[in-house]
Short mmCIF file of C-alpha atoms and ligand atoms in Angstrom, two decimals:
data_model
loop_
_atom_site.label_atom_id
_atom_site.label_comp_id
_atom_site.label_asym_id
_atom_site.label_seq_id
_atom_site.Cartn_x
_atom_site.Cartn_y
_atom_site.Cartn_z
CA MET K 281 38.48 -43.95 47.98
CA LYS K 282 38.92 -46.20 44.45
CA LYS K 283 38.76 -43.76 41.13
CA THR K 284 36.69 -46.69 39.46
CA SER K 285 33.10 -47.75 38.88
CA VAL K 286 31.73 -50.79 41.29
CA TRP K 287 31.16 -52.43 38.18
CA LYS K 288 34.87 -52.06 36.72
CA ASP K 289 35.94 -53.17 40.34
CA ASP K 290 33.91 -56.00 40.59
CA ALA K 291 34.01 -57.58 37.16
CA GLU K 292 36.89 -60.56 35.61
CA ALA K 293 39.25 -59.10 33.33
CA SER K 294 38.20 -60.24 29.77
CA HIS K 295 40.76 -61.44 27.50
CA TYR K 296 40.00 -61.16 23.84
CA SER K 297 42.69 -61.47 21.10
CA PRO K 298 43.47 -58.03 19.36
CA LEU K 299 42.68 -58.03 15.35
CA GLN K 300 45.73 -59.03 13.65
CA THR K 301 44.82 -60.13 11.07
CA ASP K 302 42.10 -59.24 7.66
CA LEU K 303 39.03 -60.47 8.24
CA ASN K 304 35.95 -59.99 5.70
CA VAL K 305 32.81 -60.76 7.32
CA ASP K 306 28.82 -59.57 6.68
CA VAL K 307 29.68 -56.46 9.93
CA ALA K 308 31.96 -54.67 11.10
CA ILE K 309 30.71 -53.11 14.78
CA ILE K 310 33.06 -50.20 16.00
CA GLY K 311 33.07 -50.90 20.33
CA GLY K 312 32.28 -53.34 22.45
CA GLY K 313 29.50 -52.02 25.07
CA ILE K 314 26.08 -52.67 25.29
CA THR K 315 25.46 -51.29 21.95
CA GLY K 316 27.89 -52.91 19.91
CA ILE K 317 27.56 -56.04 22.00
CA THR K 318 24.21 -56.87 21.85
CA ALA K 319 23.96 -56.13 18.29
CA GLY K 320 26.92 -58.60 17.65
CA TYR K 321 24.40 -61.22 19.45
CA LEU K 322 21.30 -60.07 17.78
CA LEU K 323 23.04 -59.97 14.09
CA ALA K 324 24.81 -63.54 14.83
CA HIS K 325 21.98 -64.83 16.14
CA ALA K 326 20.39 -64.36 12.92
CA GLY K 327 22.87 -66.45 10.34
CA LYS K 328 25.25 -63.12 10.13
CA SER K 329 29.12 -63.08 10.67
CA VAL K 330 30.19 -60.00 12.73
CA ALA K 331 33.41 -58.85 14.06
CA VAL K 332 33.12 -56.43 17.31
CA LEU K 333 36.18 -54.51 17.52
CA GLU K 334 36.73 -52.42 20.82
CA ALA K 335 39.55 -50.18 21.37
CA LEU K 336 40.14 -50.79 24.85
CA GLN K 337 37.87 -54.18 26.91
CA ILE K 338 34.90 -54.99 26.94
CA GLY K 339 32.40 -52.68 28.72
CA GLY K 340 35.73 -50.61 29.50
CA GLY K 341 33.85 -47.54 28.29
CA THR K 342 30.71 -45.66 28.49
CA THR K 343 29.42 -48.72 29.89
CA GLY K 344 30.85 -49.67 32.79
CA PHE K 345 30.95 -46.14 34.34
CA SER K 346 27.14 -46.22 34.51
CA THR K 347 24.45 -46.35 36.81
CA GLY K 348 23.11 -50.03 35.45
CA ASN K 349 19.47 -48.71 35.57
CA LEU K 350 16.85 -49.81 32.86
CA TYR K 351 13.36 -47.66 32.62
CA ALA K 352 11.30 -46.65 30.06
CA VAL K 353 10.79 -42.77 30.93
CA VAL K 354 13.77 -40.26 29.28
CA ASP K 355 16.50 -38.10 31.02
CA GLU K 356 15.52 -34.70 29.17
CA ARG K 357 11.54 -35.76 30.28
CA LEU K 358 8.77 -36.81 28.55
CA TYR K 359 6.40 -33.69 28.74
CA ILE K 360 9.49 -31.98 27.03
CA LEU K 361 9.56 -34.19 24.60
CA GLN K 362 6.19 -34.43 23.84
CA ALA K 363 6.15 -30.17 23.30
CA LYS K 364 8.59 -31.34 20.78
CA PHE K 365 7.22 -33.84 18.83
CA ASP K 366 3.82 -35.25 19.93
CA THR K 367 1.73 -37.71 21.72
CA ASP K 368 2.45 -40.31 19.63
CA THR K 369 6.30 -39.84 19.81
CA ILE K 370 6.52 -40.22 23.40
CA HIS K 371 4.23 -43.09 23.37
CA ASP K 372 6.97 -44.67 20.64
CA VAL K 373 9.94 -44.16 23.00
CA ALA K 374 7.82 -45.80 25.94
CA ALA K 375 6.69 -48.39 24.48
CA SER K 376 10.50 -48.92 22.64
CA ARG K 377 12.36 -48.58 25.73
CA THR K 378 10.10 -51.01 27.53
CA ALA K 379 10.36 -53.40 24.65
CA ALA K 380 14.28 -53.00 25.25
CA ILE K 381 14.30 -53.33 28.85
CA GLN K 382 12.59 -56.54 27.72
CA GLN K 383 14.97 -57.12 25.30
CA VAL K 384 17.57 -57.27 28.53
CA GLU K 385 15.83 -59.55 30.52
CA ASN K 386 15.13 -62.36 27.63
CA ILE K 387 18.88 -62.02 26.85
CA ILE K 388 19.53 -62.77 30.67
CA ARG K 389 17.20 -65.44 31.17
CA GLY K 390 18.03 -67.13 28.20
CA PHE K 391 22.13 -67.59 28.51
CA SER K 392 20.88 -67.97 32.42
CA ILE K 393 23.70 -64.48 33.37
CA ASP K 394 24.04 -63.67 36.87
CA CYS K 395 24.10 -59.89 36.75
CA ASP K 396 21.67 -58.90 39.45
CA PHE K 397 19.03 -58.10 37.26
CA HIS K 398 16.13 -57.68 39.07
CA ARG K 399 12.65 -55.37 38.37
CA THR K 400 12.11 -52.75 40.72
CA PRO K 401 9.91 -49.27 40.83
CA PHE K 402 11.21 -45.92 39.22
CA ARG K 403 10.71 -42.67 41.16
CA LEU K 404 10.72 -38.93 40.03
CA ILE K 405 11.16 -36.90 43.64
CA SER K 406 10.27 -33.02 44.48
CA GLU K 407 11.91 -31.75 46.98
CA THR K 408 10.36 -28.96 46.71
CA GLU K 409 6.60 -27.40 46.65
CA ASP K 410 7.59 -25.62 43.40
CA ASP K 411 8.81 -28.58 41.71
CA THR K 412 5.30 -30.41 42.55
CA SER K 413 3.54 -28.72 39.22
CA THR K 414 7.41 -30.36 36.75
CA LEU K 415 5.95 -33.47 38.69
CA GLN K 416 2.39 -33.10 37.31
CA ARG K 417 3.01 -32.47 34.25
CA GLU K 418 5.25 -35.52 33.54
CA TYR K 419 2.83 -37.33 35.29
CA GLN K 420 0.73 -36.30 32.72
CA ALA K 421 3.08 -37.32 29.97
CA CYS K 422 3.99 -40.60 31.14
CA LEU K 423 0.03 -41.59 31.34
CA GLU K 424 -0.73 -40.50 28.09
CA ALA K 425 2.84 -42.07 26.36
CA GLY K 426 0.83 -45.20 27.58
CA LEU K 427 2.63 -45.56 30.88
CA GLU K 428 1.01 -47.08 34.34
CA ALA K 429 2.32 -44.19 36.47
CA TYR K 430 1.04 -43.59 40.03
CA ILE K 431 1.81 -39.94 42.61
CA ASP K 432 2.19 -40.85 45.75
CA THR K 433 3.20 -38.43 49.02
CA MET K 434 5.60 -40.59 50.31
CA ALA K 435 9.16 -42.75 48.85
CA PRO K 436 11.27 -44.52 50.62
CA VAL K 437 14.16 -42.19 51.19
CA PRO K 438 15.17 -40.53 54.74
CA PHE K 439 14.44 -36.59 53.68
CA TYR K 440 10.82 -34.69 53.09
CA ILE K 441 9.83 -34.73 49.36
CA SER K 442 6.77 -32.83 48.56
CA ALA K 443 5.59 -35.56 45.76
CA ALA K 444 6.66 -38.44 43.73
CA LEU K 445 5.93 -40.08 40.38
CA ARG K 446 6.30 -43.50 40.30
CA ILE K 447 6.19 -46.39 37.46
CA GLU K 448 6.74 -49.73 38.82
CA ASP K 449 8.75 -53.08 37.13
CA GLN K 450 11.33 -51.10 35.57
CA ALA K 451 14.88 -52.74 36.36
CA GLN K 452 18.31 -52.27 36.85
CA PHE K 453 21.77 -55.39 36.86
CA ASN K 454 25.62 -55.08 36.82
CA PRO K 455 26.20 -53.70 33.43
CA MET K 456 29.73 -54.84 32.99
CA GLN K 457 29.12 -58.32 34.54
CA TYR K 458 25.87 -58.22 31.72
CA VAL K 459 28.71 -57.08 28.80
CA LYS K 460 31.06 -59.32 29.47
CA ALA K 461 29.04 -62.59 29.64
CA LEU K 462 26.97 -62.37 26.73
CA ALA K 463 30.50 -61.20 25.14
CA THR K 464 31.70 -64.70 26.48
CA HIS K 465 28.64 -66.51 24.88
CA ILE K 466 28.55 -64.85 21.72
CA GLN K 467 32.22 -65.18 21.07
CA GLY K 468 33.02 -68.14 18.21
CA THR K 469 29.42 -68.20 17.37
CA GLY K 470 29.38 -66.58 14.14
CA CYS K 471 30.60 -63.10 16.40
CA ALA K 472 34.54 -62.62 16.57
CA ILE K 473 35.89 -60.27 19.15
CA PHE K 474 39.28 -58.29 19.32
CA GLU K 475 39.93 -56.03 22.05
CA HIS K 476 42.61 -53.40 22.11
CA SER K 477 41.30 -52.99 18.46
CA LYS K 478 41.31 -48.96 17.98
CA VAL K 479 39.92 -47.96 14.59
CA VAL K 480 42.56 -45.96 13.12
CA SER K 481 40.33 -45.28 9.96
CA ILE K 482 37.67 -46.02 7.19
CA LYS K 483 37.12 -46.24 3.48
CA GLU K 484 33.12 -46.37 3.39
CA GLY K 485 32.09 -48.05 0.21
CA SER K 486 30.98 -51.29 -1.06
CA PRO K 487 31.89 -52.83 0.11
CA ASN K 488 33.39 -51.07 3.80
CA ILE K 489 36.77 -51.63 4.90
CA LEU K 490 38.08 -50.35 8.63
CA TYR K 491 41.62 -50.59 9.40
CA THR K 492 43.47 -50.87 12.37
CA GLU K 493 46.76 -50.95 13.76
CA ASN K 494 47.49 -54.54 12.82
CA GLY K 495 44.64 -55.46 10.66
CA SER K 496 41.76 -55.11 8.81
CA VAL K 497 37.93 -56.29 8.22
CA THR K 498 35.98 -55.20 5.23
CA ALA K 499 32.19 -55.68 5.66
CA GLU K 500 29.14 -55.35 3.81
CA ASN K 501 27.67 -52.82 6.72
CA ILE K 502 29.07 -50.81 9.54
CA ILE K 503 27.78 -50.16 12.74
CA HIS K 504 29.44 -47.43 14.89
CA ALA K 505 28.91 -47.72 18.45
CA THR K 506 31.06 -45.52 20.62
CA HIS K 507 28.42 -43.13 21.52
CA SER K 508 30.36 -40.15 19.04
CA PRO K 509 30.31 -42.06 15.20
CA LYS K 510 34.14 -42.04 14.38
CA GLY K 511 34.21 -39.41 11.18
CA ILE K 512 31.46 -38.32 10.56
CA MET K 513 31.30 -34.66 10.77
CA ALA K 514 28.00 -34.27 10.09
CA VAL K 515 26.75 -35.54 13.34
CA HIS K 516 29.27 -34.24 15.26
CA GLY K 517 27.47 -30.70 15.38
CA LEU K 518 24.05 -32.03 15.93
CA LEU K 519 25.58 -33.41 19.56
CA GLY K 520 26.35 -32.19 22.70
CA PRO K 521 29.35 -33.70 24.70
CA TYR K 522 28.53 -33.80 28.79
CA ARG K 523 30.03 -35.34 31.82
CA GLU K 524 28.34 -36.01 34.71
CA TYR K 525 29.88 -37.32 38.08
CA VAL K 526 28.99 -40.38 40.48
CA LEU K 527 29.51 -41.70 43.92
CA ALA K 528 29.17 -44.95 45.90
CA ALA K 529 28.73 -44.77 49.58
CA ARG K 530 28.03 -46.81 52.36
CA LEU K 531 25.62 -46.44 54.94
CA ASN K 532 25.36 -46.45 58.53
CA SER K 533 22.15 -47.10 59.11
CA GLY K 534 22.35 -50.40 56.68
CA ASP K 535 18.81 -48.79 55.59
CA TYR K 536 19.50 -48.85 51.74
CA PRO K 537 16.47 -47.19 49.46
CA GLU K 538 15.00 -49.64 46.82
CA GLY K 539 14.77 -49.02 43.20
CA ILE K 540 15.46 -45.98 40.88
CA CYS K 541 15.34 -42.56 42.61
CA TRP K 542 15.83 -39.40 40.61
CA VAL K 543 15.44 -35.87 42.02
CA LEU K 544 13.98 -32.89 40.30
CA ASN K 545 16.75 -30.43 41.12
CA LYS K 546 18.23 -27.89 38.27
CA PRO K 547 20.68 -27.73 36.61
CA HIS K 548 22.21 -31.05 39.71
CA HIS K 549 20.61 -33.65 38.04
CA TYR K 550 20.69 -35.99 40.83
CA SER K 551 19.96 -39.68 41.32
CA THR K 552 20.51 -42.34 43.24
CA ARG K 553 20.17 -46.66 42.84
CA THR K 554 21.24 -49.15 45.16
CA TYR K 555 24.12 -51.69 44.20
CA THR K 556 24.98 -54.50 46.34
CA SER K 557 28.81 -56.29 45.66
CA LYS K 558 29.21 -59.62 44.57
CA SER K 559 30.59 -60.08 48.09
CA GLY K 560 27.41 -59.18 49.54
CA GLU K 561 28.08 -55.29 50.48
CA ASN K 562 25.65 -52.59 50.00
CA TYR K 563 26.52 -49.44 48.48
CA LEU K 564 24.18 -46.30 47.78
CA LEU K 565 25.18 -44.47 44.16
CA VAL K 566 24.59 -41.12 43.45
CA LEU K 567 24.98 -40.00 40.18
CA GLY K 568 24.93 -35.73 39.46
CA GLU K 569 26.21 -32.23 38.31
CA PRO K 570 26.84 -32.93 34.78
CA HIS K 571 28.59 -30.63 32.55
CA LYS K 572 29.54 -29.66 29.00
CA VAL K 573 33.21 -31.53 28.22
CA GLY K 574 35.92 -29.58 28.72
CA GLN K 575 34.43 -26.63 30.12
CA LYS K 576 34.22 -26.91 33.67
CA GLU K 577 37.74 -25.68 35.42
CA ALA K 578 37.85 -27.40 38.88
CA ASN K 579 36.27 -31.71 37.64
CA GLU K 580 37.15 -31.85 41.30
CA ALA K 581 34.26 -29.89 43.04
CA CYS K 582 31.42 -31.71 41.75
CA PHE K 583 32.45 -34.51 43.52
CA ASP K 584 32.39 -32.59 46.76
CA SER K 585 29.33 -30.95 45.50
CA LEU K 586 27.59 -34.59 45.45
CA GLU K 587 28.94 -35.80 48.37
CA ALA K 588 27.46 -32.68 50.15
CA TYR K 589 23.96 -33.52 48.41
CA LEU K 590 24.28 -37.20 49.73
CA ARG K 591 25.13 -36.18 53.59
CA THR K 592 22.56 -33.94 54.06
CA ARG K 593 20.33 -36.89 53.08
CA PHE K 594 21.39 -39.75 53.88
CA ASP K 595 23.37 -41.45 57.26
CA ILE K 596 27.42 -41.66 55.18
CA LYS K 597 29.35 -43.88 56.68
CA SER K 598 32.11 -43.34 54.22
CA VAL K 599 32.73 -43.18 50.20
CA GLU K 600 33.91 -45.84 48.98
CA TYR K 601 34.29 -44.89 45.25
CA ARG K 602 33.99 -42.31 42.28
CA TRP K 603 34.04 -41.88 38.81
CA SER K 604 32.50 -39.90 36.38
CA ALA K 605 30.95 -40.62 32.36
CA GLN K 606 30.30 -39.07 29.12
CA HIS K 607 27.47 -38.89 27.57
CA TYR K 608 26.50 -36.69 24.45
CA LYS K 609 22.66 -34.90 24.07
CA ALA K 610 20.99 -35.02 20.72
CA ALA K 611 20.03 -31.75 19.04
CA ASP K 612 15.97 -32.21 18.91
CA SER K 613 15.95 -34.59 22.17
CA LEU K 614 15.65 -38.14 20.55
CA PRO K 615 19.04 -40.31 19.39
CA TYR K 616 19.76 -41.46 15.96
CA ILE K 617 19.84 -44.44 15.22
CA GLY K 618 20.02 -46.20 12.27
CA ALA K 619 21.23 -45.90 8.28
CA LEU K 620 22.82 -42.88 7.70
CA HIS K 621 20.44 -42.40 4.60
CA PRO K 622 17.94 -44.49 3.52
CA LYS K 623 20.45 -45.97 1.49
CA SER K 624 23.29 -46.50 3.40
CA SER K 625 25.36 -49.41 4.31
CA VAL K 626 26.85 -47.59 7.73
CA TYR K 627 24.57 -46.94 10.69
CA ILE K 628 24.87 -44.71 13.64
CA ALA K 629 23.85 -45.28 17.33
CA THR K 630 24.31 -42.02 19.45
CA GLY K 631 22.76 -39.25 21.20
CA PHE K 632 21.82 -41.26 24.17
CA ALA K 633 21.81 -38.64 27.13
CA ALA K 634 21.91 -40.02 30.19
CA ASP K 635 19.56 -43.07 29.29
CA GLY K 636 21.96 -45.19 27.18
CA LEU K 637 21.89 -48.80 28.11
CA THR K 638 18.00 -48.37 27.35
CA TYR K 639 18.97 -46.71 24.22
CA GLY K 640 21.99 -48.92 23.24
CA THR K 641 19.63 -52.28 23.82
CA LEU K 642 17.20 -50.49 21.09
CA ALA K 643 19.66 -49.32 18.77
CA ALA K 644 21.00 -52.90 18.39
CA MET K 645 17.49 -54.07 17.73
CA ILE K 646 16.41 -51.26 15.44
CA ILE K 647 19.85 -51.13 13.74
CA SER K 648 20.05 -54.88 13.66
CA ASP K 649 16.61 -55.27 12.32
CA LEU K 650 17.25 -52.78 9.42
CA ILE K 651 20.46 -55.00 8.82
CA LEU K 652 18.54 -58.18 7.89
CA GLY K 653 15.26 -56.38 6.35
CA ILE K 654 13.27 -57.03 9.30
CA LYS K 655 10.05 -54.06 9.44
CA ASN K 656 11.24 -52.31 12.98
CA PRO K 657 8.27 -50.22 14.74
CA TRP K 658 10.63 -47.62 15.54
CA SER K 659 13.04 -47.03 12.99
CA LYS K 660 11.39 -44.02 11.76
CA VAL K 661 11.45 -42.04 15.01
CA TYR K 662 14.70 -42.33 15.16
CA ALA K 663 16.56 -42.60 11.79
CA PRO K 664 19.60 -40.08 11.68
CA TYR K 665 18.46 -38.63 8.45
CA ARG K 666 14.56 -36.98 10.17
CA HIS K 667 14.37 -33.84 8.89
CA ASN K 668 12.97 -32.03 12.19
CA PRO K 669 14.89 -28.11 11.85
CA LEU K 670 12.42 -26.74 13.80
CA LYS K 671 12.80 -28.97 16.66
CA THR K 672 16.77 -29.15 16.44
CA ALA K 673 16.74 -25.74 16.02
CA GLY K 674 16.62 -24.46 20.02
CA ARG K 675 19.59 -26.58 20.87
CA PHE K 676 21.35 -26.62 17.47
CA ILE K 677 21.61 -23.52 17.24
CA LYS K 678 22.92 -23.43 21.08
CA GLU K 679 25.34 -26.06 20.96
CA ASN K 680 26.72 -24.63 18.17
CA ALA K 681 26.89 -21.71 19.30
CA ASN K 682 28.73 -23.14 22.64
CA VAL K 683 31.38 -24.54 20.44
CA PHE K 684 31.92 -21.18 18.56
CA ALA K 685 32.24 -19.67 21.74
CA GLN K 686 35.14 -22.23 22.06
CA TYR K 687 36.82 -21.13 19.12
CA LEU K 688 36.83 -17.81 19.89
CA LYS K 689 37.88 -18.04 23.59
CA ASP K 690 41.15 -18.85 21.63
CA ILE K 691 41.14 -16.01 19.37
CA PRO K 692 43.98 -14.61 20.25
CA TYR K 693 45.20 -17.94 21.83
CA HIS K 694 45.88 -17.17 25.89
CA ALA K 695 48.00 -20.19 27.29
CA ASP K 696 46.97 -21.20 31.27
CA VAL K 697 50.72 -20.58 32.33
CA GLU K 698 54.05 -18.87 30.26
CA THR K 699 56.32 -21.18 31.64
CA VAL K 700 56.69 -24.81 32.36
CA SER K 701 58.48 -24.91 35.19
CA SER K 702 55.37 -23.35 37.03
CA ILE K 703 53.25 -26.32 36.58
CA VAL K 704 53.85 -28.57 39.95
CA PRO K 705 53.39 -32.46 39.74
CA GLY K 706 49.83 -33.69 39.40
CA GLU K 707 48.94 -30.18 36.69
CA GLY K 708 48.20 -30.14 33.61
CA LYS K 709 48.48 -26.49 31.37
CA THR K 710 48.82 -25.14 28.33
CA VAL K 711 51.70 -22.65 27.65
CA GLU K 712 52.74 -21.31 24.06
CA ILE K 713 56.52 -21.90 23.15
CA GLU K 714 57.63 -20.67 19.88
CA GLY K 715 54.38 -20.32 18.52
CA GLU K 716 52.60 -23.74 19.07
CA LYS K 717 49.80 -24.73 21.66
CA PHE K 718 51.15 -27.37 24.07
CA ALA K 719 49.17 -29.61 26.38
CA ALA K 720 51.55 -30.00 29.44
CA TYR K 721 51.24 -32.34 32.48
CA ARG K 722 53.93 -32.97 35.47
CA ASP K 723 53.10 -36.44 36.11
CA GLU K 724 54.01 -37.02 39.93
CA SER K 725 57.66 -37.94 39.54
CA ALA K 726 57.92 -34.47 37.96
CA GLU K 727 58.44 -35.90 34.52
CA LEU K 728 57.31 -33.41 31.86
CA HIS K 729 54.40 -34.85 29.63
CA LEU K 730 54.24 -32.66 26.06
CA ILE K 731 52.09 -32.92 23.42
CA SER K 732 50.17 -31.00 20.84
CA ALA K 733 47.30 -28.98 22.89
CA VAL K 734 45.40 -28.68 19.32
CA CYS K 735 42.50 -31.44 18.77
CA THR K 736 43.12 -33.63 16.11
CA HIS K 737 39.39 -33.33 15.00
CA MET K 738 38.46 -29.56 14.38
CA LYS K 739 41.48 -27.66 15.43
CA CYS K 740 40.40 -26.84 18.90
CA ILE K 741 42.21 -26.10 22.29
CA VAL K 742 41.51 -28.78 24.83
CA ASN K 743 41.10 -27.81 28.12
CA TRP K 744 42.80 -29.92 31.58
CA ASN K 745 40.57 -32.31 33.28
CA GLU K 746 41.98 -32.44 36.70
CA GLU K 747 39.72 -34.84 37.82
CA ALA K 748 40.39 -37.81 34.94
CA LYS K 749 44.02 -36.67 34.61
CA SER K 750 43.33 -36.32 30.82
CA TRP K 751 43.08 -33.53 27.82
CA ASP K 752 39.12 -32.77 27.09
CA CYS K 753 37.37 -31.10 23.84
CA PRO K 754 35.86 -28.23 24.91
CA CYS K 755 33.99 -28.33 21.24
CA HIS K 756 32.93 -32.41 20.66
CA GLY K 757 34.06 -33.51 23.64
CA SER K 758 37.08 -35.44 22.60
CA ARG K 759 39.40 -36.91 25.51
CA PHE K 760 43.30 -37.36 25.47
CA THR K 761 45.39 -39.21 28.21
CA VAL K 762 48.69 -36.88 29.42
CA ASP K 763 50.58 -38.68 26.26
CA GLY K 764 48.08 -37.89 23.71
CA GLN K 765 45.93 -41.00 23.11
CA VAL K 766 42.14 -41.11 21.96
CA ILE K 767 40.17 -41.71 25.15
CA GLU K 768 36.97 -40.99 23.68
CA GLY K 769 36.22 -39.50 20.05
CA PRO K 770 34.89 -37.98 17.73
CA ALA K 771 38.98 -37.05 17.54
CA ILE K 772 40.79 -40.08 15.84
CA ALA K 773 43.77 -39.31 15.74
CA ASN K 774 45.77 -39.46 19.40
CA LEU K 775 47.37 -35.75 19.99
CA PRO K 776 51.14 -35.95 18.73
CA LYS K 777 53.54 -35.75 21.75
CA LYS K 778 56.19 -32.62 21.36
CA GLU K 779 59.68 -31.74 21.27
CA THR K 780 61.77 -28.61 22.32
CA ASN K 781 65.05 -27.88 23.26
CA ASN K 782 63.92 -24.56 24.31
CA LEU K 783 61.36 -25.06 27.36
CA PRO K 784 60.07 -21.73 28.98
FE1 FES Y 270 35.98 -31.52 17.50
FE2 FES Y 270 38.07 -31.33 19.38
S1 FES Y 270 36.01 -32.57 19.38
S2 FES Y 270 37.44 -30.05 17.92
#
């Protein structure tokens, strides 16, 4: 089994140079996923000079670990949004997300991008009679949101369902192929793309300056297209970071179901889709088992649960791929897209929950319009400075109580082990040495990797993620490699390496 996504395995490597000079542009974009590359395209197309700074490789973050589905509804459910806001808001959400899907299709057609884009039905399935009333509520919300929805008693799946909500004309594609191809088309047309160019600090002002290790970008506007905006503390308290797991399996029957299929199954949130690789192999993808980042001790067990779910419903021949991905839920369930405040030149795009490919495209559309001075019909709905204290309160209190609990958990500090000699190869544990908190990982050749266990964002203690072999912060979701390099923000600084002559 390969421990990567089908998209990444199928993709050709990109080769954009790191930033090695000082640049001056209209717009600097941090992050080369679907949000950053789409914004780069829209802005460069409108005549702006743009620089995209990607810490890793284009599409190498969340976009490359997604499931390649585009749909108008939301993971959180439209009926829940309707209860928090009103019918106008869910109408705007459905209309804006539908427009984003159309934007993706227009770009694909415009550049003749070969990325397996096709229109397909979306289904939300209830497997038990108990869930049918929830399905009916979502169906009503879909109709009130202006979506053409249907209730069926059957669906193209080989297991019992009590009912299915169906929406036609949603879409699927290969997100890596799409983003990489779009990047190729826009590079050099007013947009300069730089890979391996991590932003290490930002000086906000007029103009803004972004610093990487080997160069800087001076820009009138900054777009944070990284899920977790760097250095913007006020936003992090409004976001809940989650990880989810994906398996890609082959079936004995060869009878792969069509479309996007979500299952009402709390708290596991399963969904499936079929993907045909470039070489013509079919795979059934299943996504699910979300949990807060850094707060699950047995990450590997999430894959076991996913596989058990699949095997009780499909005739599985083999499981070929597995991967995990991260997303952030907004406090009031709507993403934060736009300028930090009405006069700010700093734009954010975050809180997409598990709906990031559609919301990422929408964020690029809204932010580009704002920068270009074009009126956008949905900018107010998603404005980061919206004031929704009552709608925000429930999750805000829950998320921050959860973060506070993570701080308290480490007072007084209880390390995982007392001695590093008890750490076996492939294992990571926290340990206290001479009053300092260490994160210790012993690799397969028995070498010990010692780094600080204190998150550089706001000083929570990181936890070991046995599945991804990373150190994950339970407070706001930062993740670090075994040598302390930042994998996911909001942390900007790496966990420093530690040396001691007194290893217990
Ligand atoms: Fe905020 Fe670690 S991510 S303290």
